[in-house]
Coordinates of C-alpha atoms and ligand atoms in Angstrom, one line a residue:
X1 CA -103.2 49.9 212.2
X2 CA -102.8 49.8 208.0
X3 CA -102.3 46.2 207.1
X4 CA -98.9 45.3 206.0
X5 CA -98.7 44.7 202.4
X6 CA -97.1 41.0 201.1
X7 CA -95.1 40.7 198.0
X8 CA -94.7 37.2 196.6
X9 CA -91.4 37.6 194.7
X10 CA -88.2 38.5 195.4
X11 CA -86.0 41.8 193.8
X12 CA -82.9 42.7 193.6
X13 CA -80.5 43.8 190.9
X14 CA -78.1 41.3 189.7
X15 CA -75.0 42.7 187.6
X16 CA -76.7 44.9 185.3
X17 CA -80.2 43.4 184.7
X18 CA -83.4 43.8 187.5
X19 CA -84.3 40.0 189.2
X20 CA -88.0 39.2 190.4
X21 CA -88.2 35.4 191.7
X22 CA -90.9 33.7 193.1
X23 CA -89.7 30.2 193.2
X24 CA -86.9 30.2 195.8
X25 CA -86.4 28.2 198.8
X26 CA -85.2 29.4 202.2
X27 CA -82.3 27.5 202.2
X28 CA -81.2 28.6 198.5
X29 CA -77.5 29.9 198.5
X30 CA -76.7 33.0 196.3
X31 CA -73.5 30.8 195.3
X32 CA -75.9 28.1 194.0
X33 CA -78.4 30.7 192.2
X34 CA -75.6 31.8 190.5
X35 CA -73.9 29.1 189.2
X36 CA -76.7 26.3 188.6
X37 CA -79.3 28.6 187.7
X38 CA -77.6 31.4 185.9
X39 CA -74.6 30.0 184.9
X40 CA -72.3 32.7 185.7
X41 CA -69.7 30.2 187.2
X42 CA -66.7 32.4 187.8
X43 CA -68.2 32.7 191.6
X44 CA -66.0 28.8 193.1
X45 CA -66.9 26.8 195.5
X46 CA -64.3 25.9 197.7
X47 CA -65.2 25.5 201.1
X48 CA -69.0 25.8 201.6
X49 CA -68.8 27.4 204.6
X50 CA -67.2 30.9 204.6
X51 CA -63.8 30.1 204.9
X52 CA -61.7 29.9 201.8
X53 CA -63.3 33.2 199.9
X54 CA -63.5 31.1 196.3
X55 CA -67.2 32.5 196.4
X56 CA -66.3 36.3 197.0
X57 CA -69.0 38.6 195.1
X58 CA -69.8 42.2 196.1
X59 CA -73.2 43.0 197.8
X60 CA -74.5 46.2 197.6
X61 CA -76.9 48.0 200.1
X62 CA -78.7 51.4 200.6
X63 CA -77.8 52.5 203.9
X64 CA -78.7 56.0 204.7
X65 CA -79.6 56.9 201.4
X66 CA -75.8 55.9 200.5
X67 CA -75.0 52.8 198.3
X68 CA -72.4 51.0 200.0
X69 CA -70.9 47.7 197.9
X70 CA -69.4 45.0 200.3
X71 CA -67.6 41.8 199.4
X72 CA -69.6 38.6 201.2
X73 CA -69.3 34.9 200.6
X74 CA -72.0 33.7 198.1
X75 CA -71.8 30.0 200.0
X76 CA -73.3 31.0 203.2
X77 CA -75.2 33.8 201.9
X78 CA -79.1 33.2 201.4
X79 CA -81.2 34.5 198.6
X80 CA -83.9 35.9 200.8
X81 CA -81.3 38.0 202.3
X82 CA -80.6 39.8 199.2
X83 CA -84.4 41.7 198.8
X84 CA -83.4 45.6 197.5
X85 CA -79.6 44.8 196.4
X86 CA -77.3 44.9 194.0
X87 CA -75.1 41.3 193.5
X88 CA -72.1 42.0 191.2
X89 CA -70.2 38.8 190.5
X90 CA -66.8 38.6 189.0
X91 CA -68.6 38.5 185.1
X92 CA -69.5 42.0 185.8
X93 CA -65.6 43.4 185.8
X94 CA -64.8 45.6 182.6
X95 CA -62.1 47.9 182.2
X96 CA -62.4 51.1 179.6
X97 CA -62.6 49.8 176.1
X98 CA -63.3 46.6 176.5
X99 CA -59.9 45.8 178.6
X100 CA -59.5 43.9 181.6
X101 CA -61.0 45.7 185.0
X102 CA -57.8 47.4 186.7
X103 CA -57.9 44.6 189.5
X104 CA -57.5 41.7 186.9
X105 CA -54.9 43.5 185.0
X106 CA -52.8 44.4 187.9
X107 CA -53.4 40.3 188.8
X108 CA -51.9 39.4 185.7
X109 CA -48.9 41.5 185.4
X110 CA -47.9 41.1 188.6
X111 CA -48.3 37.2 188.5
X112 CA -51.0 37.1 191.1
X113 CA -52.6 34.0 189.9
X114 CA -51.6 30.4 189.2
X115 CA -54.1 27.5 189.2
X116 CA -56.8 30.4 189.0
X117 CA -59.6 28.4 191.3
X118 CA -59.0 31.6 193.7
X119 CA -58.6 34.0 191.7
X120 CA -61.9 35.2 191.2
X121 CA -62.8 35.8 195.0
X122 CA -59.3 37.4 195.4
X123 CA -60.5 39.8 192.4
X124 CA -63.6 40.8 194.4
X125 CA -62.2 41.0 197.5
X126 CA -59.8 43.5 196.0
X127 CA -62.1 44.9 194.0
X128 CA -63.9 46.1 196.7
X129 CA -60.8 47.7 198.9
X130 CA -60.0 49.4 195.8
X131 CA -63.1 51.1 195.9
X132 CA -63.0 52.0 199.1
X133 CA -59.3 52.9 199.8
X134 CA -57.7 53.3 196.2
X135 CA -53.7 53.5 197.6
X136 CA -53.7 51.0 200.4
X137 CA -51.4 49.8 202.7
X138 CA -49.8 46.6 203.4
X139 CA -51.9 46.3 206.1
X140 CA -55.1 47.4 204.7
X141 CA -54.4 44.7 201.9
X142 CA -54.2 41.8 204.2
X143 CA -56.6 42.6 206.1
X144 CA -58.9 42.9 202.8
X145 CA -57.9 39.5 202.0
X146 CA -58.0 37.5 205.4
X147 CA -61.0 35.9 203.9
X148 CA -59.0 34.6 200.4
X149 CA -57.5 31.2 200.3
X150 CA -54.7 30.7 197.7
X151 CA -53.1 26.9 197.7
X152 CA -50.5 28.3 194.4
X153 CA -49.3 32.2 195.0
X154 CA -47.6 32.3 198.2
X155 CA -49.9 35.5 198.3
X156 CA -47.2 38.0 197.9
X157 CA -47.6 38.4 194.3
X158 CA -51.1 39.1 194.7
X159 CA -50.1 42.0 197.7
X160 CA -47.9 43.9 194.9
X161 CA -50.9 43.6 192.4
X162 CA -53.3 44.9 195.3
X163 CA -51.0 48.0 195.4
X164 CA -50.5 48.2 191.9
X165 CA -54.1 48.6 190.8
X166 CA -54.3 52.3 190.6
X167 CA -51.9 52.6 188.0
X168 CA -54.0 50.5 185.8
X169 CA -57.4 52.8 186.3
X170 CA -58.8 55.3 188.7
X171 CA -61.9 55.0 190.5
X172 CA -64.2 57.6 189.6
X173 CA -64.3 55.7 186.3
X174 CA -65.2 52.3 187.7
X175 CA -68.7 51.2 186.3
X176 CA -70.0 51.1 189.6
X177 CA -69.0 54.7 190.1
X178 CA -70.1 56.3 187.1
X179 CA -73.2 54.3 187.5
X180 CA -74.1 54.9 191.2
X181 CA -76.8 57.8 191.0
X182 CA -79.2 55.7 188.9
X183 CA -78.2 52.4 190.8
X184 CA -79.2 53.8 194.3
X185 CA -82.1 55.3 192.2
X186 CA -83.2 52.1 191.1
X187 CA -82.7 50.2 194.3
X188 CA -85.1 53.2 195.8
X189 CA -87.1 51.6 193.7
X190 CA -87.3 48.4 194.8
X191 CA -88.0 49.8 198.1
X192 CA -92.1 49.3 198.5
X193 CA -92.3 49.1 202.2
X194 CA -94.1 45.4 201.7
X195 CA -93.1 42.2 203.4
X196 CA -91.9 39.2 201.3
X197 CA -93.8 36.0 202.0
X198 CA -92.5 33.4 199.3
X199 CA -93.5 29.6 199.5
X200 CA -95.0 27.0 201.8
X201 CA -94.4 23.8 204.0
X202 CA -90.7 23.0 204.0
X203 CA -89.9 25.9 201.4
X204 CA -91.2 29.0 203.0
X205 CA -89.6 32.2 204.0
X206 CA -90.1 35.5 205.2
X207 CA -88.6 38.7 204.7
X208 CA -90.3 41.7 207.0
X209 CA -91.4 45.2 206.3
X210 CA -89.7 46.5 209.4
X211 CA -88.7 45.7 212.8
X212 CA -92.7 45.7 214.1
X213 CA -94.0 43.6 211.2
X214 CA -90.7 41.3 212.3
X215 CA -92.0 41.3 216.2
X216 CA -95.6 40.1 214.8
X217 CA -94.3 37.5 212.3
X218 CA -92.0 35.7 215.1
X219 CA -94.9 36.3 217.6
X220 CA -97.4 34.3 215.1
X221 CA -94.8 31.9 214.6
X222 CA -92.1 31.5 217.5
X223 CA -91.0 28.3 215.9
X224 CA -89.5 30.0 212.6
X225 CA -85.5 30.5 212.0
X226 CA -84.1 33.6 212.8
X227 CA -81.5 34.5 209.8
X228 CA -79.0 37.6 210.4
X229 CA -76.0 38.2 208.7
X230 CA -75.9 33.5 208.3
X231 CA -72.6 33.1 208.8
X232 CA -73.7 30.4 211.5
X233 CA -77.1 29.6 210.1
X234 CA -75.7 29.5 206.7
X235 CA -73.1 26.7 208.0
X236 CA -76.5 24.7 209.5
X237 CA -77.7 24.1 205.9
X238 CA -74.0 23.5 203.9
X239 CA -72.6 21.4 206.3
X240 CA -75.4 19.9 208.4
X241 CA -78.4 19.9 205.9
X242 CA -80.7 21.5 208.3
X243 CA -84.4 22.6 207.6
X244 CA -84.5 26.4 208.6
X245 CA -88.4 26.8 207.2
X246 CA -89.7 28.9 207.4
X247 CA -87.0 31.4 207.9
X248 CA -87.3 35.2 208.4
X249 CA -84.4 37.0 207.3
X250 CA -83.7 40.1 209.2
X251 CA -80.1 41.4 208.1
X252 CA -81.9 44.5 205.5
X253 CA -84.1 45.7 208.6
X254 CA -82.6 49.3 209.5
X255 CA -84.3 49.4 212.7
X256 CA -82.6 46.9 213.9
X257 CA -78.8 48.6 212.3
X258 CA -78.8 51.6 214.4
X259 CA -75.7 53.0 216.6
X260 CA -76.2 55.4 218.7
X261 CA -74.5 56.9 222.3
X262 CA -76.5 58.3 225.3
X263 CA -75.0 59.2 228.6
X264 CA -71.7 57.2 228.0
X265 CA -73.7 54.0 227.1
X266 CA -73.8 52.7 223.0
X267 CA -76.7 50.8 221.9
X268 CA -76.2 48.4 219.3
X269 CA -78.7 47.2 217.2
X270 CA -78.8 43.3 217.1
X271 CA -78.3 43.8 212.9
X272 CA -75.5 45.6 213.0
X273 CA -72.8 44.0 211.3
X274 CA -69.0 44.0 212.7
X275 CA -67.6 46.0 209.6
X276 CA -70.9 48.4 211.2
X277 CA -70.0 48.5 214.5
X278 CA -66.0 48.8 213.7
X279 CA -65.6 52.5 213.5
X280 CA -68.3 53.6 216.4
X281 CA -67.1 50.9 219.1
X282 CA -63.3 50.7 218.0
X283 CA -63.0 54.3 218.3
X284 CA -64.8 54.3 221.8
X285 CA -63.5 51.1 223.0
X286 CA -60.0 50.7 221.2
X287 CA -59.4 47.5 222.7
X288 CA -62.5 46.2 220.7
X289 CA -60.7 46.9 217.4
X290 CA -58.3 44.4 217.0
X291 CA -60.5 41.7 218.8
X292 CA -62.8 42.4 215.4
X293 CA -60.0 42.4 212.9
X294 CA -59.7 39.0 213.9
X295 CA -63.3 38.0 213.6
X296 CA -63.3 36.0 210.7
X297 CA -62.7 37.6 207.1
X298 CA -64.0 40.7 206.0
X299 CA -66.7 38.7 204.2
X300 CA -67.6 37.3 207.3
X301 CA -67.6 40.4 208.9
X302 CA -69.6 42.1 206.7
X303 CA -72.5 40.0 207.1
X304 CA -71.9 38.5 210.7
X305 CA -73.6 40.7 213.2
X306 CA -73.3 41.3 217.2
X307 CA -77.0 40.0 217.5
X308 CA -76.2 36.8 216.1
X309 CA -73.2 36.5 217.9
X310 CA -74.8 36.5 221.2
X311 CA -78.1 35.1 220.3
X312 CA -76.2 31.9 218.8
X313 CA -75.3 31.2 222.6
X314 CA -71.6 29.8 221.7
X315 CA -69.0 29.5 224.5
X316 CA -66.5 30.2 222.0
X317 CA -68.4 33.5 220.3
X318 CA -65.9 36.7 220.8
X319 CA -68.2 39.4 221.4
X320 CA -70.2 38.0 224.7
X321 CA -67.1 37.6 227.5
X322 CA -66.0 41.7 226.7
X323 CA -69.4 43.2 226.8
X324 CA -70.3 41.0 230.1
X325 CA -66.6 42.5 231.2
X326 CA -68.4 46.0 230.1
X327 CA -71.9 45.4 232.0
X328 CA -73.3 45.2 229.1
X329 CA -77.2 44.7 228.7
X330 CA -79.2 43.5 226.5
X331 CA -83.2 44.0 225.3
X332 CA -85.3 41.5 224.1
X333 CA -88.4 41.7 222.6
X334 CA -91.9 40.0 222.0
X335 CA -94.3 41.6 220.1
X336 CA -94.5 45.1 221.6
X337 CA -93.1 44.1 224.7
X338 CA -89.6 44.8 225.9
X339 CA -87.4 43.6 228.6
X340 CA -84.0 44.6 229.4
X341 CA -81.2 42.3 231.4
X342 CA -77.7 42.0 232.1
X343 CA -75.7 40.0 229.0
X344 CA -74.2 37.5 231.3
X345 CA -77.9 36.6 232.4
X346 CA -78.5 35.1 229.0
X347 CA -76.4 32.3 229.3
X348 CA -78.3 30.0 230.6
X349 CA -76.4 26.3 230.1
X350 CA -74.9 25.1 226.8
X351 CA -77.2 25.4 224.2
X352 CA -79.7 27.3 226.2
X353 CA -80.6 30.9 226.2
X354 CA -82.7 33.5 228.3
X355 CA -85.1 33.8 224.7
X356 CA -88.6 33.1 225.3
X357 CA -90.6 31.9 222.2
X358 CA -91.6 34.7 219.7
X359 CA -88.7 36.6 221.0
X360 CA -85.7 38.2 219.7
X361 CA -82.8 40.1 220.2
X362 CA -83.4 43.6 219.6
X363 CA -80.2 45.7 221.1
X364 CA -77.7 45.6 223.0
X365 CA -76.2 48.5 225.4
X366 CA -72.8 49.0 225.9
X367 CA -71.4 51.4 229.0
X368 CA -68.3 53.1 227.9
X369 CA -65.4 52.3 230.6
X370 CA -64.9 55.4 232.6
X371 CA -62.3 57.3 232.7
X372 CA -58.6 56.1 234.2
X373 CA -60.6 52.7 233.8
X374 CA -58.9 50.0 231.9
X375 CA -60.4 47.3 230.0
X376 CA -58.4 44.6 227.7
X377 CA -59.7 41.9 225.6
X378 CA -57.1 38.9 224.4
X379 CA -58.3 36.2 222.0
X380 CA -55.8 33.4 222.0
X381 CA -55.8 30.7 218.9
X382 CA -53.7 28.4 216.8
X383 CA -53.6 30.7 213.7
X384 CA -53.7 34.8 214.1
X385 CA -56.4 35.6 211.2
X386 CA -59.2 33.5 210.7
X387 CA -59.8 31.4 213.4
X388 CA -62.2 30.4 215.8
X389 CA -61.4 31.0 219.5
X390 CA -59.6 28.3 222.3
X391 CA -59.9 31.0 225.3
X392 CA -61.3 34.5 225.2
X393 CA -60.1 36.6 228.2
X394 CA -61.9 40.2 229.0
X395 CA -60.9 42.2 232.1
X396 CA -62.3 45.5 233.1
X397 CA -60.6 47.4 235.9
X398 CA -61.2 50.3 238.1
X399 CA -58.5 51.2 240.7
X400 CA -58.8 53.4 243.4
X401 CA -56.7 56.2 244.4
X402 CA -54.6 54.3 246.8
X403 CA -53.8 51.3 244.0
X404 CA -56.3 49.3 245.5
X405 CA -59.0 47.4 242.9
X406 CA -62.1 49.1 243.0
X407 CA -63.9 47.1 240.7
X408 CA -62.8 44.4 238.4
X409 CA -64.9 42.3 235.6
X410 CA -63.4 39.4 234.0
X411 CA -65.0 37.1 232.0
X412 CA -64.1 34.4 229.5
X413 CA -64.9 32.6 226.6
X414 CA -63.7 29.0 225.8
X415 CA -63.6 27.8 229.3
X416 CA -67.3 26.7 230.1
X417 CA -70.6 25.8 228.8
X418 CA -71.5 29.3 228.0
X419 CA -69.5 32.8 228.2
X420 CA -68.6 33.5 232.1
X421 CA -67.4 35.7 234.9
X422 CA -64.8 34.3 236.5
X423 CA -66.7 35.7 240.1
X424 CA -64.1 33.8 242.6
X425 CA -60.9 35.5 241.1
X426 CA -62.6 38.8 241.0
X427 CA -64.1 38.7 244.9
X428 CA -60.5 36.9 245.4
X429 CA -59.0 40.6 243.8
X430 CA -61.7 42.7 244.8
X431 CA -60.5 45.4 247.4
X432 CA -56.7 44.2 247.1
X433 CA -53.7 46.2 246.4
X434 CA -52.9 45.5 242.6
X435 CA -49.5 44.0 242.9
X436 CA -47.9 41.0 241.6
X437 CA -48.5 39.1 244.6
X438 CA -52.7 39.6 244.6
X439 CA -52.6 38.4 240.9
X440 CA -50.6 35.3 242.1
X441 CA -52.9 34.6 245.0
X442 CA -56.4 35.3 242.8
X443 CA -55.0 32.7 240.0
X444 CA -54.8 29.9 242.6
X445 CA -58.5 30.3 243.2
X446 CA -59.1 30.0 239.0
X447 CA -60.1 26.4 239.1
X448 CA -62.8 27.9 241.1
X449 CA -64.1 29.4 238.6
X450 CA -63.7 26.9 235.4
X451 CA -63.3 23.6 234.3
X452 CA -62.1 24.0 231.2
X453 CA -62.6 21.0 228.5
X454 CA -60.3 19.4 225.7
X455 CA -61.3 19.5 222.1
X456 CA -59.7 20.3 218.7
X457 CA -59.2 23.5 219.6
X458 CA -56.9 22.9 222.9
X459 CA -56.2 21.0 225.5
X460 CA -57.7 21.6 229.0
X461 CA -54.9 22.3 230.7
X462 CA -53.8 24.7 227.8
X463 CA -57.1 26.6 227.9
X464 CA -56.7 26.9 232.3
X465 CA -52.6 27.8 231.7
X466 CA -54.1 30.7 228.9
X467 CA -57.0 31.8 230.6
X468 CA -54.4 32.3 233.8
X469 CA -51.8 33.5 232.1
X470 CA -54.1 36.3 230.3
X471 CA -54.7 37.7 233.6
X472 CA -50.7 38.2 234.1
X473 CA -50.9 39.6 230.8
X474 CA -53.4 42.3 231.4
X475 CA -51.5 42.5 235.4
X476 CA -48.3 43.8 232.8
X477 CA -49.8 45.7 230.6
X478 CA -51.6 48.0 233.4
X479 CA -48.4 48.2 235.2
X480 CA -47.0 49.7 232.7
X481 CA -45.2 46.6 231.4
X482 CA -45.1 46.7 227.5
X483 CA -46.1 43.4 226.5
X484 CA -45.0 42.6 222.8
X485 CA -47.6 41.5 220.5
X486 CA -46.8 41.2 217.1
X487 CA -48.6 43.6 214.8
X488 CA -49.7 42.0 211.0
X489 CA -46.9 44.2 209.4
X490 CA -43.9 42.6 211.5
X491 CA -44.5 39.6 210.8
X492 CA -44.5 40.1 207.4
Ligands
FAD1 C1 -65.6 31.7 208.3 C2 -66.2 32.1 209.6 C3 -65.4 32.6 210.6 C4 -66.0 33.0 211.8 N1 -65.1 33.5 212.8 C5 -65.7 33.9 214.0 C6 -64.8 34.4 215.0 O1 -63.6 34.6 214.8 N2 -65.4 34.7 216.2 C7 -66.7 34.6 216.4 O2 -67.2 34.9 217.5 N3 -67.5 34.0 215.5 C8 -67.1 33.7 214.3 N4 -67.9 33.1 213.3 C9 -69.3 32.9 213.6 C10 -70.3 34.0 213.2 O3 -69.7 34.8 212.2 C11 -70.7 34.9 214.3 O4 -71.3 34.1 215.4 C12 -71.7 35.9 213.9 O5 -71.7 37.0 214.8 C13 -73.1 35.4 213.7 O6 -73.9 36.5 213.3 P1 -74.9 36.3 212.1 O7 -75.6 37.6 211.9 O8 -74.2 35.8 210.9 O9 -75.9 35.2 212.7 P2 -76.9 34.2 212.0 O10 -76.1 33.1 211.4 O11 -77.8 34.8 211.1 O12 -77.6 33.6 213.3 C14 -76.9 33.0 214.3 C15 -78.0 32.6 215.4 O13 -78.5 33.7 216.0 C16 -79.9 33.7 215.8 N5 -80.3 35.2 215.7 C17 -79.7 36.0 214.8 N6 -80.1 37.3 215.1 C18 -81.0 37.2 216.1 C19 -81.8 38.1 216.8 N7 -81.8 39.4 216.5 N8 -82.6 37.6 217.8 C20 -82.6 36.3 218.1 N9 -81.9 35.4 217.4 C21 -81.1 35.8 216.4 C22 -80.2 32.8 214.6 O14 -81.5 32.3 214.6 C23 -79.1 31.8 214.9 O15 -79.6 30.9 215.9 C24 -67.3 32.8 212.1 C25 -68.2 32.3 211.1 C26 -67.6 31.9 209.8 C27 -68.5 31.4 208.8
FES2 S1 -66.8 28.6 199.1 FE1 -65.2 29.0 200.6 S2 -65.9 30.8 201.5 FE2 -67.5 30.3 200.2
FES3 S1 -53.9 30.5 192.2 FE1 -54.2 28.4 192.7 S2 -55.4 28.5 194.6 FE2 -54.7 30.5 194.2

């Protein structure tokens, strides 16, 4: 087997000019390489941890020969990540002539900034749904800007300025248009097929050729830190000061980004982000698309990935209780060798995971429901956008021809130590005529099932009256009940 060849430093393209570093840490956030060591301090630091969007700057990536520029929050975002892409920060905005960008102009007229600490990150974050959807809706807008915190505007100045931009500049003209040809050329460029080793002791990281040179690293060394999209590992160094070396960032590996559908089943790749997965499962699973609008912000979703999701083990992550409703499976790998098991056999216990040392997630496979099935995922919180979950509810129903359940999955997140089946209500509606009455009778077997605790999320008598009261929901809704939900645009 050829040897893989190492690189010592770091590329990537940064506004205009071509980067090469050699001394960075693991832990180094772009949001701190930007403003402490190149001064370009229109990037803020609000929150630290991917919340308030103050730290919005685009990220651009080859994928499938295509250059594809996404906004991501520079606080939780690590330098090692960014081998073979383009970083635009605010600083890089110019309009024709020397003007403002269309975005700031439009931001300007139409009052869309006060104090100003936010304004930057709202810029980017528009910036980049500009690019992508030049005329967009309402809808499209806030969903753009989920991510974006602003204390002064009451935001609705900002949403006129967000539909006003094309009037200021169209754009085929943006820089980053007119430019793209010899940008994806140059990042081709960067593109040697080496792995990055940079550092030692407590300052070492690793960035791998491809998904085998990966599989050998974390063989050689079980003990290093996985690091996907980091927007839970970036949260381990901002807010709790953890040492991740040496850390082997995995979000640039394509072989680990593919989507792909065999006999009614979609595999994942465990570094496929949820802006990645979006169009394939959402369109396939409809149910799964608003459960990953409200997934963080876009920022977060376009760096988060499934993999991490389920590999971080939380109770309270969003994707785990659906695909265990789905049957999903999942393959892990060691070196060369695979193994495949149910999702819901990963949980272990709190904190503990099926992951043997020097192994990772590699994919995950996803049966479609088939058809006259009905599957329904509910995600209940304090705030709609941008929060994390109290009680996840996933139910996945088959009936049979005389209205009788057939087969029923229902799991849960945010009602045990790890995501769970709730097995006792399904045996307790297994086989049973699905009326009112069988729902009523399975509920009372719920505690069963969970015991639900109290935290700052809810109460744990809230989470068991949720978690119960989902399953009437989802009773309704394949009844043929309409169950109002209220869509983003009403209440606006
Ligand atoms: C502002 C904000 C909002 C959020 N909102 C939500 C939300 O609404 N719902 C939700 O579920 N989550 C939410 N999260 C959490 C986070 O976005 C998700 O858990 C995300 O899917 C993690 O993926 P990642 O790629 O960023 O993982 P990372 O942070 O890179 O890694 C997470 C964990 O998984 C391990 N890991 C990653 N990939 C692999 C692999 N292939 N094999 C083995 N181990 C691996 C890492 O070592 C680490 O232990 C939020 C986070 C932030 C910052
Ligand atoms: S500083 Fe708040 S999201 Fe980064
Ligand atoms: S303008 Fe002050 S925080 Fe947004």
């Amino acid at each position: 087997m050829a040897k893989t060849r190492v690189r010592t430093e770091l590329r990537f393209m940064l506004n205009g000019g071509d980067v090469a570093l050699s001394d960075v840490g693991p832990d180094e956030t772009l949001l701190d390489y930007l403003r402490l060591r190149r001064a370009l301090r229109g990037t803020k630091e609000g929150c630290a941890e991917g919340d308030c969007g103050a730290c919005t700057v685009l990220v651009g990536k080859l994928s499938s020969g295509k250059l594809v520029y996404e906004s991501v929050n520079a606080c939780i975002r690590f330098m090692g990540s960014l081998d073979g892409c383009h970083v635009v920060t605010v600083e890089h905005l110019r309009g024709e002539g020397g003007k403002l960008h269309p975005v700031q102009q439009a931001m300007v007229d139409f009052h869309g900034s006060q104090c100003g600490f936010c304004t930057p990150g709202f810029v980017m974050s528009l910036y980049a749904l500009w690019m992508r959807s030049p005329e967009p809706a309402v809808a499209a807008i806030e969903k753009a800007l989920q991510g974006n915190l602003c204390r002064c505007t009451g935001y609705e100045a900002i949403v006129r300025a967000a539909k006003a931009i094309s009037t200021y500049g169209q754009v085929a003209k943006d820089p980053l248009a007119v430019e793209r040809k010899h940008m994806i050329a140059r990042l081709t460029g960067l593109r040697d097929g080496a792995r990055v080793e940079i550092g030692e002791g407590k300052r070492r990281f690793i960035v791998p050729a491809d998904v085998d040179d990966f599989a050998a690293v974390l063989d050689k060394e079980p003990a290093a830190t996985i690091v996907a999209g980091s927007t839970d590992v970036g949260l381990w160094v901002t807010k709790h000061m953890r040492d991740i070396s040496p850390a082997v960032f995995i979000g640039g590996l394509d072989g680990l980004r593919g989507i792909s559908e065999e006999k009614g089943v979609v595999t994942i790749g465990a570094g496929v982000t949820y802006t990645e997965a979006f169009s394939t499962l959402a369109k396939r699973i409809p149910a799964l698309g608003p459960l990953f609008d409200r997934i963080g912000g876009e920022q977060v979703r376009n760096m988060g990935t499934i993999g991490g999701n389920i590999a971080n083990g939380s109770p309270i992550g969003d994707t785990p209780p659906p695909l265990i409703a789905l049957g999903a499976t999942l393959t892990l790998r060691k070196g060369k060798k695979r193994r495949t098991i149910p999702l819901e056999e990963f949980f272990i216990a709190y904190g503990k995971q099926d992951r043997k040392p020097g192994e990772f997630v590699e994919a995950v496979h996803v049966p479609l429901p088939a058809k006259g099935a009905r599957f329904a995922v509910h995600k209940v919180t304090k705030r709609r956008d941008e929060d994390i979950t109290a009680t996840l509810g996933a139910f996945h129903l088959a009936l049979a021809k005389d209205g009788t359940v057939a087969s029923i999955r229902i799991a849960y997140g945010g009602m045990a130590a790890t995501p769970k089946r709730a097995k006792a209500v399904e045996a307790a509606l297994a086989g049973k005529p699905w009326t009112e009455a069988t729902i009523e009778a399975a509920i009372s077997v719920y505690d069963a099932d969970f015991t639900p605790l109290t935290d700052m999320r809810a109460t744990a008598e809230y989470r068991a009256l949720a978690a119960k009261n989902l399953l009437r929901r989802f009773f309704a809704e394949t009844s043929g009940e309409q169950v109002a939900t209220v869509t983003r645009q009403e209440a606006a």
